């Protein structure tokens, strides 16, 4: 009996062209987190079973790339724009096999293009930008990591302003913390303190005491290093 592989084939239907295709996923039993960075970046015990590599699905037929967080609806005009900007330029490529970190980054950049043209939610786009930043962190490419954290921060702030994080797994407390933490990582201490303070002020309303404590820890670090 052959051993069970960490990654397996999962069937998907393209949100855009509706054609079926296969994309890899990591079996839950193999997903083992060693620890989390302060911006919730999960460090996995094995790079062979890193779910970050397979977060994005890329349709081999039309090139439309998306995550499970993408909505199924397309606003008026979006399909025509995607056909022109993505599908008509798509050189058939298959990302259905095992992905290297560089291939994973490619899929995220494709999803950024598609999500932007589709006018996907700010909170969804923020999550994609953050994951690219995390992958560049693994590659120790600080310049690119900072670039994508800045893009994520803009989307997180827009999500808070427009409220499109509601009805997602991201709570207001988590969003405020993320804006503070990403600001801290981008060396904007004033903004970081502002948002960490908002998190701490909401402690009586929160059911996420771990995030309250994380905000306190980051606030202390900024104070002690100032």
XYZ file of C-alpha atoms in Angstrom:
226
model
C 0.000 0.000 0.000
C 1.564 3.301 -1.134
C 1.877 6.133 1.427
C -0.626 8.991 1.284
C 0.845 12.112 -0.322
C 0.487 15.475 1.461
C -1.024 17.151 -1.611
C -3.951 15.895 -3.646
C -5.961 16.820 -6.743
C -9.165 18.775 -6.181
C -11.720 19.532 -8.870
C -12.800 23.111 -9.483
C -14.996 24.977 -11.936
C -13.577 28.208 -13.317
C -15.568 31.188 -12.043
C -15.108 32.846 -15.419
C -15.341 30.304 -18.255
C -17.082 27.580 -16.196
C -14.729 24.869 -17.455
C -13.626 22.177 -14.963
C -9.987 21.815 -13.982
C -7.738 20.316 -11.307
C -5.721 22.197 -8.708
C -3.626 20.865 -5.840
C -4.534 21.200 -2.183
C -2.778 20.081 1.003
C -4.457 17.388 3.079
C -5.475 18.805 6.450
C -3.686 16.046 8.380
C -0.368 17.256 6.925
C -0.887 20.931 7.750
C 1.265 21.533 10.816
C 2.029 25.064 11.943
C 5.261 25.583 13.848
C 4.340 29.102 14.939
C 2.788 32.372 13.743
C 4.503 35.688 13.110
C 2.937 38.755 14.702
C 0.997 39.489 11.489
C -0.537 35.982 11.542
C 1.946 34.585 8.986
C 1.861 30.808 9.598
C 5.248 29.094 9.606
C 4.677 25.493 8.571
C 6.833 22.609 9.706
C 7.178 21.287 6.160
C 7.582 23.277 2.958
C 6.290 20.229 1.066
C 2.918 20.753 2.733
C 2.619 24.535 2.625
C -1.008 25.531 1.889
C 0.136 29.028 0.897
C 1.481 27.537 -2.339
C -1.984 26.324 -3.345
C -4.265 29.135 -2.165
C -4.847 30.322 -5.746
C -6.528 28.323 -8.508
C -5.506 29.090 -12.090
C -7.806 27.999 -14.903
C -5.587 26.424 -17.583
C -8.182 27.187 -20.267
C -8.703 30.931 -19.894
C -6.134 32.050 -17.302
C -8.649 33.399 -14.817
C -7.087 33.039 -11.362
C -8.945 33.171 -8.077
C -9.125 32.012 -4.480
C -12.027 30.456 -2.615
C -12.668 33.929 -1.165
C -13.620 35.359 -4.570
C -17.325 36.020 -5.095
C -19.097 34.316 -7.978
C -20.682 37.560 -9.188
C -19.064 39.803 -11.798
C -19.951 43.517 -11.895
C -21.130 45.030 -15.208
C -18.339 45.252 -17.775
C -15.897 43.116 -15.772
C -16.189 40.029 -17.976
C -15.451 42.036 -21.125
C -12.414 43.631 -19.474
C -11.105 40.274 -18.213
C -11.599 38.722 -21.658
C -9.500 41.510 -23.187
C -6.848 41.864 -20.474
C -6.431 38.227 -19.405
C -8.031 35.600 -21.617
C -6.995 37.023 -24.999
C -3.375 37.222 -23.807
C -3.321 33.897 -21.979
C -0.563 31.537 -23.046
C -1.807 28.058 -22.013
C -0.062 27.147 -18.792
C -0.881 24.565 -16.197
C -0.351 25.240 -12.487
C -2.074 22.018 -11.428
C 1.118 20.268 -10.315
C 3.300 20.698 -7.269
C 4.329 24.353 -6.983
C 7.614 25.928 -6.027
C 7.504 29.151 -4.032
C 8.238 31.117 -7.215
C 5.384 29.407 -9.070
C 3.109 30.156 -6.114
C 4.022 33.850 -6.326
C 3.164 33.768 -10.044
C -0.313 32.453 -9.262
C -0.904 35.200 -6.680
C 0.118 37.888 -9.158
C -2.307 36.442 -11.700
C -5.042 36.511 -9.046
C -4.176 40.129 -8.201
C -4.713 41.063 -11.843
C -7.969 39.141 -12.104
C -9.266 40.330 -8.731
C -8.496 43.953 -9.574
C -10.282 43.745 -12.938
C -13.202 41.974 -11.259
C -13.326 44.631 -8.520
C -13.125 41.986 -5.816
C -13.626 42.975 -2.161
C -10.853 44.996 -0.517
C -10.553 42.411 2.267
C -10.024 39.642 -0.302
C -7.375 41.593 -2.180
C -5.636 42.473 1.091
C -5.335 38.786 1.943
C -3.748 38.049 -1.425
C -1.242 40.894 -1.107
C -0.361 39.750 2.430
C 0.315 36.205 1.296
C 2.649 37.431 -1.454
C 4.458 39.490 1.174
C 4.783 36.400 3.369
C 6.237 34.337 0.528
C 8.797 37.050 -0.163
C 9.586 37.005 3.570
C 10.413 33.320 3.228
C 12.708 34.240 0.337
C 14.251 36.971 2.536
C 13.447 39.546 -0.144
C 12.695 42.513 2.104
C 12.159 45.013 -0.725
C 9.385 42.952 -2.327
C 7.933 42.001 1.052
C 7.600 45.692 1.976
C 6.110 46.490 -1.426
C 3.305 43.965 -1.010
C 2.704 44.823 2.650
C 2.091 48.431 1.553
C -0.443 47.234 -1.004
C -2.101 45.030 1.636
C -2.269 47.940 4.084
C -4.095 50.127 1.545
C -6.661 47.379 0.958
C -7.114 46.732 4.690
C -7.746 50.440 5.286
C -10.238 50.573 2.406
C -11.960 47.460 3.758
C -12.349 49.132 7.158
C -13.652 52.335 5.568
C -16.189 50.615 3.292
C -16.988 47.803 5.731
C -16.616 44.993 3.196
C -14.973 42.750 5.801
C -18.372 42.120 7.360
C -19.730 38.629 6.770
C -16.176 37.315 6.400
C -13.949 35.547 8.923
C -12.097 38.814 9.558
C -13.521 40.634 12.570
C -13.221 44.367 13.211
C -10.741 43.695 16.045
C -8.535 41.555 13.799
C -8.694 44.132 11.008
C -7.734 47.003 13.326
C -4.861 44.902 14.669
C -3.649 44.022 11.158
C -3.637 47.684 10.093
C -1.595 48.474 13.206
C 0.814 45.584 12.756
C 1.418 46.111 9.047
C 1.964 49.828 9.757
C 4.511 48.869 12.425
C 6.329 46.603 9.968
C 6.396 49.504 7.510
C 7.936 51.726 10.233
C 4.892 53.962 10.631
C 4.918 53.914 14.420
C 2.368 56.698 14.843
C -0.276 54.858 12.809
C 0.598 51.555 14.497
C 0.070 53.012 17.978
C -3.189 54.627 16.836
C -4.663 51.309 15.695
C -3.263 49.200 18.523
C -4.888 51.674 20.929
C -8.224 51.204 19.162
C -7.907 47.448 19.603
C -7.163 47.773 23.319
C -10.079 50.211 23.783
C -12.450 47.565 22.409
C -11.340 44.836 24.833
C -14.691 44.708 26.653
C -16.539 44.125 23.372
C -14.132 41.525 22.040
C -14.320 37.738 22.149
C -10.718 37.545 20.886
C -8.568 38.183 23.987
C -5.469 36.846 22.228
C -5.603 39.709 19.714
C -6.052 42.240 22.524
C -2.942 40.848 24.201
C -0.992 40.893 20.925
C -1.898 44.570 20.472
C -0.653 45.302 23.991
C 2.632 43.484 23.276
C 3.213 45.385 20.030
C 2.328 48.698 21.743
C 4.875 47.964 24.500
C 7.554 47.066 21.930
C 7.038 50.386 20.145
C 7.157 52.301 23.469
C 10.301 50.471 24.644
C 12.103 51.038 21.330
C 11.190 54.700 20.973
